[in-house]
Short mmCIF file of C-alpha atoms in Angstrom, two decimals:
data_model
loop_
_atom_site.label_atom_id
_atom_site.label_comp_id
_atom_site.label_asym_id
_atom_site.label_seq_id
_atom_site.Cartn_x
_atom_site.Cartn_y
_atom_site.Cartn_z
CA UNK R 1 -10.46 6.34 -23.81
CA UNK R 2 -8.84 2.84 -22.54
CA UNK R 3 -5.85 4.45 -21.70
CA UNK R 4 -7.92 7.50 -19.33
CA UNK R 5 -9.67 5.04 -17.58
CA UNK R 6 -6.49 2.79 -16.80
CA UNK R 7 -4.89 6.17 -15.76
CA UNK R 8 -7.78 6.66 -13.36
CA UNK R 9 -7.62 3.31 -11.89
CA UNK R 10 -4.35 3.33 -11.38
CA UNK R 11 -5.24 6.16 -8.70
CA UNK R 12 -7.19 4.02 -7.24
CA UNK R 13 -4.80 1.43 -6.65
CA UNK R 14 -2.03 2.91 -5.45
CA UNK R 15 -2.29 1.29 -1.96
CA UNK R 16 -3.76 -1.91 -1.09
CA UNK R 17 -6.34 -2.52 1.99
CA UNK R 18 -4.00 -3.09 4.59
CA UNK R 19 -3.70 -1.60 8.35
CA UNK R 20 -3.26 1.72 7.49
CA UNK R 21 -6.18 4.21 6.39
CA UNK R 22 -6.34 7.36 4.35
CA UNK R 23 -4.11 10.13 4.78
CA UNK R 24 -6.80 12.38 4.59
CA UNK R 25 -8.00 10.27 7.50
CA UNK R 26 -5.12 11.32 9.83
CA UNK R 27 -6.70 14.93 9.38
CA UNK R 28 -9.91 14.41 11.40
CA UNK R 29 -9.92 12.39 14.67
CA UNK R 30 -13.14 10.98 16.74
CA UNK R 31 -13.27 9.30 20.13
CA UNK R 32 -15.59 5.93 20.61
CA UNK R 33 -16.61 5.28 24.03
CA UNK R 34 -17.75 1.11 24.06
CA UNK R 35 -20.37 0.40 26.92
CA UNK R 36 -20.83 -3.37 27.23
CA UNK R 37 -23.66 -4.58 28.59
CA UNK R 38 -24.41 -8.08 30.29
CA UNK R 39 -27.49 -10.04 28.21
CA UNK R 40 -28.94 -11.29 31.56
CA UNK R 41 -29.54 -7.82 33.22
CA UNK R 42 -26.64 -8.47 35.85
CA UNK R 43 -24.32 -5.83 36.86
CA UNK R 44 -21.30 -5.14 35.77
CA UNK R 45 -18.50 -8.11 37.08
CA UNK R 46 -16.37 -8.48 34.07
CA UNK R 47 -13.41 -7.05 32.76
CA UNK R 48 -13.49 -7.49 28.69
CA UNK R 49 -10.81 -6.69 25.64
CA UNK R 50 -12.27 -4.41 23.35
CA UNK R 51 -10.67 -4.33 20.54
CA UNK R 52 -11.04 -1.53 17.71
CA UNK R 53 -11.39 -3.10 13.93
CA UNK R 54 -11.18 -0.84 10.40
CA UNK R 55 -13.67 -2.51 8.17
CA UNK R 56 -10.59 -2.56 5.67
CA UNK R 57 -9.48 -5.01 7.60
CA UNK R 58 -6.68 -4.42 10.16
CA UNK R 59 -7.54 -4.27 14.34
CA UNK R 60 -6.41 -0.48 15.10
CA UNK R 61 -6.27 -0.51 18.66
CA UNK R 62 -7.37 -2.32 22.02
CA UNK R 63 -8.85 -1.62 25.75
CA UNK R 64 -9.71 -3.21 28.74
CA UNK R 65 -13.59 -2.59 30.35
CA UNK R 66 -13.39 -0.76 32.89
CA UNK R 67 -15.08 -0.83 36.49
CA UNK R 68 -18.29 0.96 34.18
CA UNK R 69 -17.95 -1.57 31.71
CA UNK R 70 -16.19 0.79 29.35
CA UNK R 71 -13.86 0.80 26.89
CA UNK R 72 -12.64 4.12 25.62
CA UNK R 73 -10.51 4.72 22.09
CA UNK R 74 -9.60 8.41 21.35
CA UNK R 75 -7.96 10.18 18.15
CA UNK R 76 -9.37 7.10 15.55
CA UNK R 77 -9.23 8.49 12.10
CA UNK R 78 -12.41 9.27 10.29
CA UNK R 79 -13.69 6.31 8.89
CA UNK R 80 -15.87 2.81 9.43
CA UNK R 81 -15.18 0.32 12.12
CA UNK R 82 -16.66 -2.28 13.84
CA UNK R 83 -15.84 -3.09 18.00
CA UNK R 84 -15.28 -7.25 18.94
CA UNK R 85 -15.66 -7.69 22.61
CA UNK R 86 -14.04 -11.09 24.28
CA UNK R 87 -12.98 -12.04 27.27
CA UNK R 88 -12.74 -14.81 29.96
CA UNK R 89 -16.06 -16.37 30.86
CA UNK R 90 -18.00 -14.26 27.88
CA UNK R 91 -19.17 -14.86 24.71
CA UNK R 92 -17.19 -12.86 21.87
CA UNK R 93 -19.52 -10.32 20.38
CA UNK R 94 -19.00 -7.10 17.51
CA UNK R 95 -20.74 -3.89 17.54
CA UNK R 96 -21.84 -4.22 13.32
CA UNK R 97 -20.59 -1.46 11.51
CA UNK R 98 -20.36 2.09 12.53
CA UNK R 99 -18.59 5.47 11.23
CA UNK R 100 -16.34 7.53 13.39
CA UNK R 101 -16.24 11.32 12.59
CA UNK R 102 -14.69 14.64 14.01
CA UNK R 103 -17.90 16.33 15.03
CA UNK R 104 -18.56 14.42 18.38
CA UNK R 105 -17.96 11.29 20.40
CA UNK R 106 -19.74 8.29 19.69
CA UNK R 107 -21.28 6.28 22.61
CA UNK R 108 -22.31 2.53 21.24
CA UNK R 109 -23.70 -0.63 23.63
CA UNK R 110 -22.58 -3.59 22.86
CA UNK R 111 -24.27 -6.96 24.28
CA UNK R 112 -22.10 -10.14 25.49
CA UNK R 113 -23.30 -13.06 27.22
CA UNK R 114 -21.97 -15.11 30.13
CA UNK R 115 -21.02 -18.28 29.23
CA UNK R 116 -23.46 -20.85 29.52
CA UNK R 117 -26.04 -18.88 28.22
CA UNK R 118 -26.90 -18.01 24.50
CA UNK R 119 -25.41 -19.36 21.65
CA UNK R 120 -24.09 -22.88 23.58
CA UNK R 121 -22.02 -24.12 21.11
CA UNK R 122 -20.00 -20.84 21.19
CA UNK R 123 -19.88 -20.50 17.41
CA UNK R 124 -19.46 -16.67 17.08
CA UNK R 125 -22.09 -15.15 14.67
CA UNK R 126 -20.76 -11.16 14.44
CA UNK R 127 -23.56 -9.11 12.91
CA UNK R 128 -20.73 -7.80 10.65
CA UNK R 129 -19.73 -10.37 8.25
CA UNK R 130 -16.24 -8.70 7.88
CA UNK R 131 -15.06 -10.55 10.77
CA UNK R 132 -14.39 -14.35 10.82
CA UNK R 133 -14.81 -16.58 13.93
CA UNK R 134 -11.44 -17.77 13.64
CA UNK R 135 -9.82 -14.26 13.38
CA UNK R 136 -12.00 -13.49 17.32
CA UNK R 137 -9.83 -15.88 18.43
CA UNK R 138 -6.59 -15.39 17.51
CA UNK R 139 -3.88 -15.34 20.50
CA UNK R 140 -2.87 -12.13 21.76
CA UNK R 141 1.19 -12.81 20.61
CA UNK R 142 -0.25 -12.40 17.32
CA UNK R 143 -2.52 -9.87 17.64
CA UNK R 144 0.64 -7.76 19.03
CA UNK R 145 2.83 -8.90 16.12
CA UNK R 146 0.49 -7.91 13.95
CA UNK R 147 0.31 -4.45 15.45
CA UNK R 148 3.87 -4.12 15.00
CA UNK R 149 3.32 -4.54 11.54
CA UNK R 150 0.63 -2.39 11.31
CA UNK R 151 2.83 0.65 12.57
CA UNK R 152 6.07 -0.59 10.65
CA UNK R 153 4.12 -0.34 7.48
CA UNK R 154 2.75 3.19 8.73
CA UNK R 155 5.93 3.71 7.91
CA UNK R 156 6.84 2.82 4.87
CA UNK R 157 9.40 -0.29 6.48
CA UNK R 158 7.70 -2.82 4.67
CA UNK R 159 10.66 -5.43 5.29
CA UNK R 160 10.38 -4.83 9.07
CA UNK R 161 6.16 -5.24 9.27
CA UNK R 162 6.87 -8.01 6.73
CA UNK R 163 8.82 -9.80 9.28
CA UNK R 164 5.76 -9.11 12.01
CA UNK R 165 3.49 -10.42 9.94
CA UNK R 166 5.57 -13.99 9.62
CA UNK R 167 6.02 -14.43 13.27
CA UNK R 168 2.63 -13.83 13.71
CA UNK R 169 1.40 -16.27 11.09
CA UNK R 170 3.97 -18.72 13.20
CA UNK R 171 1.86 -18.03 16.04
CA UNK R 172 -1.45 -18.68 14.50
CA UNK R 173 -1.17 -20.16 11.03
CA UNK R 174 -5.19 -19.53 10.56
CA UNK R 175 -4.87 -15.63 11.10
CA UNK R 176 -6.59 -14.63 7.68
CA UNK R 177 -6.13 -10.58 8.07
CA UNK R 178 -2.57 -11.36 8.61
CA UNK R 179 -2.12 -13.21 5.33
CA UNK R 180 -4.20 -10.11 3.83
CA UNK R 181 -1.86 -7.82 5.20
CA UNK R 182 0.82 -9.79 4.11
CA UNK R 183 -0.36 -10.07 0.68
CA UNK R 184 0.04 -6.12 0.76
CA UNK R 185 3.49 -5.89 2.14
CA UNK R 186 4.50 -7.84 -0.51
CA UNK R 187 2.80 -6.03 -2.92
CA UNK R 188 5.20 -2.87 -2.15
CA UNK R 189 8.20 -5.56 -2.40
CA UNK R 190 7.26 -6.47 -5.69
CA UNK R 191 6.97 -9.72 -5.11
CA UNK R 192 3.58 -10.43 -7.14
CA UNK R 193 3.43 -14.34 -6.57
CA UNK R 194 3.83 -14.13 -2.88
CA UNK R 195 1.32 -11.37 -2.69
CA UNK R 196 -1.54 -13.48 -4.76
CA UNK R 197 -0.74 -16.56 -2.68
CA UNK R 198 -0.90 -14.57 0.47
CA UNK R 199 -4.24 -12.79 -0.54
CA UNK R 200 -5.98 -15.90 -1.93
CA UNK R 201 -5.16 -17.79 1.54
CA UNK R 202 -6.77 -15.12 3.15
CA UNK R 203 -9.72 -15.45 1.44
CA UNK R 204 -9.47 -19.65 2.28
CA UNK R 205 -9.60 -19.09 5.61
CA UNK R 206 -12.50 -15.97 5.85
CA UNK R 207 -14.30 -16.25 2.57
CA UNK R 208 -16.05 -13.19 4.05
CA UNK R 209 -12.79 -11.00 4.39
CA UNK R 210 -13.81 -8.41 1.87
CA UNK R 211 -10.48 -6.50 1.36
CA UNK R 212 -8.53 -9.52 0.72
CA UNK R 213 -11.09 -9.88 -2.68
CA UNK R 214 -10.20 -6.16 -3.43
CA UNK R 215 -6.63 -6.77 -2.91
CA UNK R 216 -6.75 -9.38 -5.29
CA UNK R 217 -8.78 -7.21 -7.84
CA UNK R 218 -6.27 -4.84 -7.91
CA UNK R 219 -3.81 -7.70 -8.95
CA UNK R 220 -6.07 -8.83 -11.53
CA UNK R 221 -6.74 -5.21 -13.13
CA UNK R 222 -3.07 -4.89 -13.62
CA UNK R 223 -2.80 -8.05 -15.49
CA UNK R 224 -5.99 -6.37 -17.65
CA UNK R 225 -8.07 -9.45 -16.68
CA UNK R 226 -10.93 -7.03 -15.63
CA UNK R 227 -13.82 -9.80 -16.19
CA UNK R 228 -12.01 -11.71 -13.34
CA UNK R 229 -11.71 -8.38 -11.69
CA UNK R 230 -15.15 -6.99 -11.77
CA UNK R 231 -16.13 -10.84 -10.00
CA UNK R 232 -13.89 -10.64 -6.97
CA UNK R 233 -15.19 -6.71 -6.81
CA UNK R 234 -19.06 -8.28 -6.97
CA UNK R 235 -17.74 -10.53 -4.12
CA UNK R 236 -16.15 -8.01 -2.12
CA UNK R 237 -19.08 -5.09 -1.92
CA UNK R 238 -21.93 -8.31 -1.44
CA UNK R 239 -19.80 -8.87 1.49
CA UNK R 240 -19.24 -4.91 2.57
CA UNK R 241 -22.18 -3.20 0.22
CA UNK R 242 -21.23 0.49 1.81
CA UNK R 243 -17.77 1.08 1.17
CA UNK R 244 -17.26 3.83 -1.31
CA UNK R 245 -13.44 2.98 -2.31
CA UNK R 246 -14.76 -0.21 -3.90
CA UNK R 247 -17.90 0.61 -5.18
CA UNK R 248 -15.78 3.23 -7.53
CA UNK R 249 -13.36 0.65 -8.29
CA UNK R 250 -16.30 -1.85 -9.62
CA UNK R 251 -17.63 0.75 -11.46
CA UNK R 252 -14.88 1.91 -12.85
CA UNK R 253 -14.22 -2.19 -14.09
CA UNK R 254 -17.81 -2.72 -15.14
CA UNK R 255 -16.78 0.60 -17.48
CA UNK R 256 -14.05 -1.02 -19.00
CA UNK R 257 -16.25 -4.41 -19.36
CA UNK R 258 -19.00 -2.33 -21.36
CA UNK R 259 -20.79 -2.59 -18.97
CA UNK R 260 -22.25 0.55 -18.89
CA UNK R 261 -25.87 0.76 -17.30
CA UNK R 262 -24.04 -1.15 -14.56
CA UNK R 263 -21.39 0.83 -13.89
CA UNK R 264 -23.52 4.26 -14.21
CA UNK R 265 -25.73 2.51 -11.45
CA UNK R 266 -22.86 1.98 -9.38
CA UNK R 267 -21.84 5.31 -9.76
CA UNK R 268 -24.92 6.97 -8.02
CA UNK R 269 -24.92 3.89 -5.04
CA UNK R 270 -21.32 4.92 -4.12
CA UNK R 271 -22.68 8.57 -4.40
CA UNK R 272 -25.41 7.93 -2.23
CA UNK R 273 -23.26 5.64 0.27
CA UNK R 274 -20.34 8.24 0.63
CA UNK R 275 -22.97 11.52 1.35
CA UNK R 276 -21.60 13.04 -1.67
CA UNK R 277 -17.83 12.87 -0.53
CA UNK R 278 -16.27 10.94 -3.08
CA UNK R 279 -15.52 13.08 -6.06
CA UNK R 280 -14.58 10.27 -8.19
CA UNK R 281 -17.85 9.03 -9.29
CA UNK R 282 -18.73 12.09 -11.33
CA UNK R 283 -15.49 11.04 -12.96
CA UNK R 284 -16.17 7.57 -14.19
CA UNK R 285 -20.11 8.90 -14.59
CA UNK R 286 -18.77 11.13 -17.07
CA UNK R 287 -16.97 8.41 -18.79
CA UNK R 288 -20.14 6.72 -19.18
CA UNK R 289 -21.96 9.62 -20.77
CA UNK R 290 -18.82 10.14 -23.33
CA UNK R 291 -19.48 6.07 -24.12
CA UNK R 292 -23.08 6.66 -24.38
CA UNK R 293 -22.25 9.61 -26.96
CA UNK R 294 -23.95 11.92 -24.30
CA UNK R 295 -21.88 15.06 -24.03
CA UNK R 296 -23.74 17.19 -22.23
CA UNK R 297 -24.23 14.52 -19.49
CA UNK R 298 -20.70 14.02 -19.69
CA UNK R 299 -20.23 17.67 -19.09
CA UNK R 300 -22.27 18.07 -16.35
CA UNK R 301 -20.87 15.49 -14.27
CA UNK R 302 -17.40 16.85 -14.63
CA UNK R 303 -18.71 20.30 -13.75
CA UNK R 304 -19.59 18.34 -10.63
CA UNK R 305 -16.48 16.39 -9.87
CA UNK R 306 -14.43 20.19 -10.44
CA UNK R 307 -16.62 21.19 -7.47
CA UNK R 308 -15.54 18.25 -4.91
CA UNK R 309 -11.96 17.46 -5.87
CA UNK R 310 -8.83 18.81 -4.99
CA UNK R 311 -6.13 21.11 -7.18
CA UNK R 312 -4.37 18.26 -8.78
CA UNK R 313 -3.29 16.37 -12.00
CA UNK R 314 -6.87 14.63 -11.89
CA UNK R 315 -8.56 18.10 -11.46
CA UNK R 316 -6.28 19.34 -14.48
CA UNK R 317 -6.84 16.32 -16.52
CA UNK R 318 -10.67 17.07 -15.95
CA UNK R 319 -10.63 20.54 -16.92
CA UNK R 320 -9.21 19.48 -20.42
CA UNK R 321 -11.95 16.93 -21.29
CA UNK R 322 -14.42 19.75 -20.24
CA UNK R 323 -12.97 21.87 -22.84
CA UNK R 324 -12.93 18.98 -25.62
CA UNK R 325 -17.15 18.15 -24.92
CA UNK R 326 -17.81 22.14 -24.70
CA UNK R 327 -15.97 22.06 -28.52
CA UNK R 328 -18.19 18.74 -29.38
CA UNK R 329 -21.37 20.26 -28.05
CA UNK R 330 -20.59 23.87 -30.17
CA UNK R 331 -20.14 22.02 -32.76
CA UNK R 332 -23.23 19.70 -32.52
CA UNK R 333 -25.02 23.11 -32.23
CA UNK R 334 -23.30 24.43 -35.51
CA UNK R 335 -24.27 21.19 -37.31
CA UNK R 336 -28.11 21.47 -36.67
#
């Protein structure tokens, strides 16, 4: 049973939360159209960056205001963002979090102030906690090394967006999502000591930078220490409570902790939070029931998780284990 569940999570961790999302993302594109709005009722006399954030972490793309006060990002992969506004003479604001599908473009408002108003010791106070102060302010050199990196390691040239990531870190040693995504590239260099170090000054600088705490889950699952792991996963979804990815991952380590009641209650809030996309929590559910000596739970769930995922190993793998609890649940029958 161990070694199923270890074969699971290693799905799960085959790539950490860097600047790059989902392939299946790639498949279905959105457009976001950003309307800032002035807090004092004025008109329209700014020009403001808007820049386009993944929740996971990395910026994905920026835009100037235009003479409307709009910012416009097209073809964004399915998935959840957040907008940060800045500019000269205005406060830095963020939009909160907000999902970007295929079926439609989505308009969203955000609110700055002038300068001088609100907030007058400038501390910025995002309403999404992903995003540090410190990281609203980085210079634009290393926002665009950074970038670089972000489409080097699109790529799979991990040495090159390596190299990004250092200059930009030169540029603005307090740049926590670039020691995140550092962490990462090192990760796929196989350099495990640089990638902790990386991760865990990531989280010194934004203690609110919830991938960084996955990221360094992941490390700590493969080194079996999944007590440690299941507390940097508690960390990371009190920080982000909606992102499906993780909550599967913490319920798949609150499974291996014994933690079952837990991890079954996970189960159904990364259900619930996904809208019944993410196949994988009928999976470790069904674990659960098998734990629980509950077959015909167990059964059920992987009838379920047949229905959602792909033709695959994992699909195969499932159809097995339904064939084992059909034989255990004949044979309970037998018995009585």
């Amino acid at each position: 049973m161990i070694r199923r569940l270890l074969v699971l999570l290693t799905s799960l961790l085959v790539t950490g939360v860097y600047a790059q999302i989902g392939h299946d993302s790639f498949n279905r594109t959105g457009s976001v159209r950003v309307h800032v709005t002035l807090g004092d009722g004025r008109a329209c006399d700014i020009h403001a960056n808007v820049s386009l954030v993944s929740t996971s972490g990395p910026r994905i793309a920026d835009d100037l205001t235009n003479a409307d006060c709009d910012a416009y990002f097209v073809n964004v992969p399915a998935g959840s963002y957040h907008v940060a506004v800045s500019g000269t003479a205005i406060e830095s604001s963020d939009s909160g979090r907000f999902e970007v599908d295929s079926r439609s473009r989505l308009d969203l408002d955000v609110n700055v102030n002038h300068l001088g108003e609100a907030n007058h010791n400038r501390v910025i106070a995002p309403s999404n906690s992903l995003v540090a102060a410190v990281d609203l302010k980085i210079p634009e050199g290393a926002r665009k090394e950074v970038d670089k990196a972000n489409l080097f390691a699109a790529k799979g040239n991990w040495q090159k967006a390596l190299e990004r990531l250092k200059k930009a870190i030169a540029i603005c040693p307090l740049y926590a999502e670039a020691y995140n995504n550092l962490g990462v590239v090192y990760d796929h260099l196989g350099d495990r000591v640089r990638n902790r170090e990386a991760l865990q000054k990531a989280v010194s600088l934004n203690d609110h930078m919830a991938p960084a705490y996955v990221n360094l889950a992941r490390i700590t699952i493969v080194d079996r220490d999944f007590p440690q792991a299941e507390a940097l996963l508690n960390k990371a979804t009190a920080i982000d409570p909606t992102d499906p990815p993780t909550l599967v991952l913490l319920a798949n380590v609150e499974l291996l902790n014994k933690h079952y009641d837990q991890a079954l209650a996970m189960c159904r809030r990364a259900h619930s939070t996904a809208n019944g996309e993410h196949a994988l929590v009928h999976y470790v559910a069904a674990r659960i029931f098998e734990h629980e000596n509950r077959p015909a739970d167990a059964l059920a769930e992987l009838q379920v998780f047949l229905s959602e995922e792909k033709p695959g190993p994992r699909a195969e793998a499932a159809l097995k284990e339904m064939v084992d609890l059909q034989q255990r649940l004949a044979a309970n029958e037998v018995a009585q």
